[in-house]
Coordinates of C-alpha atoms in Angstrom, one line a residue:
M1 CA 32.2 -43.3 29.9
E2 CA 32.1 -46.5 27.8
K3 CA 29.2 -48.7 29.0
L4 CA 30.4 -52.3 29.0
S5 CA 28.3 -55.2 28.0
S6 CA 26.0 -56.6 30.7
P7 CA 27.9 -59.0 33.0
P8 CA 27.3 -62.7 32.4
A9 CA 25.4 -64.7 35.0
A10 CA 27.5 -65.4 38.1
L11 CA 31.0 -66.6 37.3
S12 CA 31.6 -69.7 39.4
G13 CA 34.4 -69.8 42.0
I14 CA 34.8 -66.0 42.2
P15 CA 35.3 -64.8 45.8
D16 CA 33.1 -62.1 47.4
F17 CA 34.8 -59.6 49.7
Y18 CA 33.9 -56.7 52.0
I19 CA 37.0 -54.9 50.8
Y20 CA 39.7 -56.8 48.9
G21 CA 41.0 -59.7 51.0
E22 CA 38.5 -59.4 53.8
P23 CA 35.4 -61.6 54.2
S24 CA 32.1 -60.2 53.1
R25 CA 30.0 -58.7 55.9
H26 CA 27.0 -56.5 56.4
L27 CA 27.4 -52.8 55.4
D28 CA 25.7 -49.8 57.0
I29 CA 23.3 -47.9 54.8
G30 CA 25.7 -45.0 54.4
F31 CA 28.9 -47.0 54.0
L32 CA 31.7 -45.3 52.1
H33 CA 35.3 -46.5 52.2
V34 CA 38.3 -44.9 50.4
E35 CA 41.8 -46.3 50.0
Q36 CA 44.7 -46.3 47.6
V37 CA 45.3 -49.5 45.6
R38 CA 48.9 -49.6 47.0
D39 CA 47.5 -49.6 50.6
R40 CA 46.9 -53.4 50.0
N41 CA 50.1 -54.0 48.0
A42 CA 51.4 -56.5 50.6
I43 CA 48.3 -58.6 49.9
H44 CA 48.0 -58.4 46.1
R45 CA 51.5 -57.2 44.9
G46 CA 49.9 -55.7 41.8
E47 CA 47.8 -58.7 40.9
V48 CA 44.1 -58.8 42.0
A49 CA 42.2 -61.8 40.8
L50 CA 38.5 -61.5 39.8
H51 CA 36.3 -60.9 42.8
T52 CA 33.0 -59.3 43.7
H53 CA 31.4 -57.1 46.4
R54 CA 27.9 -58.2 47.2
Q55 CA 26.6 -55.0 48.7
M56 CA 28.6 -52.1 47.2
G57 CA 29.8 -50.6 44.0
Q58 CA 33.3 -49.3 43.4
I59 CA 34.8 -46.3 41.6
T60 CA 38.5 -46.9 40.8
Y61 CA 40.4 -43.9 39.6
W62 CA 43.9 -44.8 38.2
T63 CA 46.1 -41.8 39.0
G64 CA 49.4 -43.2 37.8
G65 CA 51.0 -46.0 35.8
S66 CA 49.4 -48.6 33.6
G67 CA 47.9 -52.0 33.7
R68 CA 45.1 -54.3 32.7
Y69 CA 41.7 -53.9 34.4
L70 CA 39.3 -56.8 34.3
I71 CA 35.6 -56.5 34.4
E72 CA 33.9 -59.9 34.1
A73 CA 35.3 -61.4 30.9
E74 CA 36.6 -58.2 29.5
A75 CA 40.3 -57.2 29.8
L76 CA 40.9 -53.4 29.4
D77 CA 44.5 -52.1 29.0
F78 CA 45.0 -48.6 30.4
S79 CA 47.4 -45.9 31.2
A80 CA 46.4 -43.3 33.7
P81 CA 44.2 -41.4 33.9
A82 CA 41.5 -44.0 33.8
A83 CA 38.4 -44.7 35.8
S84 CA 35.9 -47.4 36.3
F85 CA 32.6 -47.9 38.0
V86 CA 31.7 -51.5 38.9
P87 CA 28.3 -52.2 40.6
S88 CA 27.8 -54.8 43.2
G89 CA 28.0 -58.4 42.1
V90 CA 30.2 -57.6 39.1
A91 CA 33.5 -59.5 39.0
H92 CA 36.6 -57.3 38.6
G93 CA 40.3 -57.3 39.2
F94 CA 43.6 -56.0 37.8
S95 CA 47.2 -56.5 37.0
I96 CA 49.3 -53.4 37.2
A97 CA 52.8 -52.1 36.7
P98 CA 54.9 -51.3 39.8
D99 CA 54.3 -47.5 39.3
A100 CA 50.5 -47.8 39.1
D101 CA 48.2 -46.5 41.8
A102 CA 44.6 -45.7 42.1
V103 CA 42.0 -44.3 44.5
V104 CA 39.2 -46.8 45.2
V105 CA 35.9 -45.4 46.5
S106 CA 33.6 -48.2 47.7
V107 CA 29.9 -47.1 48.2
S108 CA 27.1 -49.1 49.7
D109 CA 24.2 -50.0 47.4
A110 CA 21.9 -48.1 49.7
L111 CA 23.9 -44.9 49.3
L112 CA 24.3 -45.5 45.5
S113 CA 20.5 -45.9 45.2
S114 CA 20.1 -42.4 46.6
L115 CA 22.3 -41.0 43.8
T116 CA 20.6 -42.8 40.9
E117 CA 18.4 -39.8 39.8
L118 CA 21.3 -37.4 40.2
T119 CA 23.7 -38.9 37.7
A120 CA 23.8 -39.8 34.1
L121 CA 26.1 -42.7 35.0
P122 CA 24.2 -46.0 34.6
L123 CA 24.7 -47.3 38.2
G124 CA 23.4 -50.8 37.3
A125 CA 26.1 -51.5 34.7
P126 CA 29.9 -51.4 34.7
S127 CA 31.7 -48.5 33.0
F128 CA 35.3 -47.8 32.1
V129 CA 37.0 -44.7 30.5
A130 CA 40.7 -44.1 29.9
G131 CA 42.6 -41.4 28.1
T132 CA 44.0 -38.0 28.3
G133 CA 41.2 -36.2 26.3
Q134 CA 39.0 -33.7 28.1
P135 CA 41.6 -32.4 30.6
E136 CA 39.1 -30.1 32.3
A137 CA 36.8 -33.1 33.0
W138 CA 39.7 -35.2 34.4
S139 CA 40.8 -32.3 36.5
R140 CA 37.2 -32.0 38.0
F141 CA 37.0 -35.7 38.6
D142 CA 40.5 -35.8 40.2
A143 CA 39.5 -32.9 42.6
T144 CA 36.2 -34.6 43.5
I145 CA 37.8 -38.0 44.2
H146 CA 40.6 -36.5 46.3
A147 CA 38.1 -34.3 48.2
I148 CA 36.1 -37.5 49.0
A149 CA 39.2 -39.2 50.2
A150 CA 40.2 -36.2 52.4
E151 CA 36.7 -35.9 53.8
Q152 CA 36.7 -39.6 54.7
R153 CA 40.1 -39.4 56.4
T154 CA 38.9 -36.4 58.4
H155 CA 35.5 -37.6 59.4
G156 CA 35.6 -41.4 58.8
G157 CA 32.7 -41.3 56.4
N158 CA 30.3 -40.0 59.1
D159 CA 29.7 -36.5 57.8
N160 CA 27.1 -35.0 55.5
G161 CA 30.0 -33.4 53.6
L162 CA 30.6 -36.8 51.8
M163 CA 27.1 -36.7 50.3
A164 CA 27.7 -33.2 49.1
L165 CA 30.9 -34.2 47.4
L166 CA 29.3 -37.2 45.7
L167 CA 26.7 -35.0 44.3
A168 CA 29.2 -32.4 43.0

């Protein structure tokens, strides 16, 4: 994954959310939330302004379509497949085509900290990757993200199976 430059100091006027459109609130230690971008289409209609999440990082896996993903002051044009990781406090947003969709996995900072030693991904910095190269890697990533989504739908994020999938 491409490591983006360090985010600038706080951007003024950027809202902070629990999940997009909902006021920030305390998260449980093992908080994990999965949804499709289109689940909130009635709120954003394909345009999500810069915002932050104070207590969680997010993995966004673009499964279809194209658009422009914003991380702090950087605008990144993409066509699926594409994926990003944005740590807590980093402003992000997007503008997408009507056919675009993504799976968003939101993970509490406490849960992310337990994964730090188990991944090469720099969890303290935003990352973004797009393209069709390495089809086997994209296939594994796709299977992992969809397994996490299925596990959360089945168990509501309260099962040890989620941690095993995150470590896969």
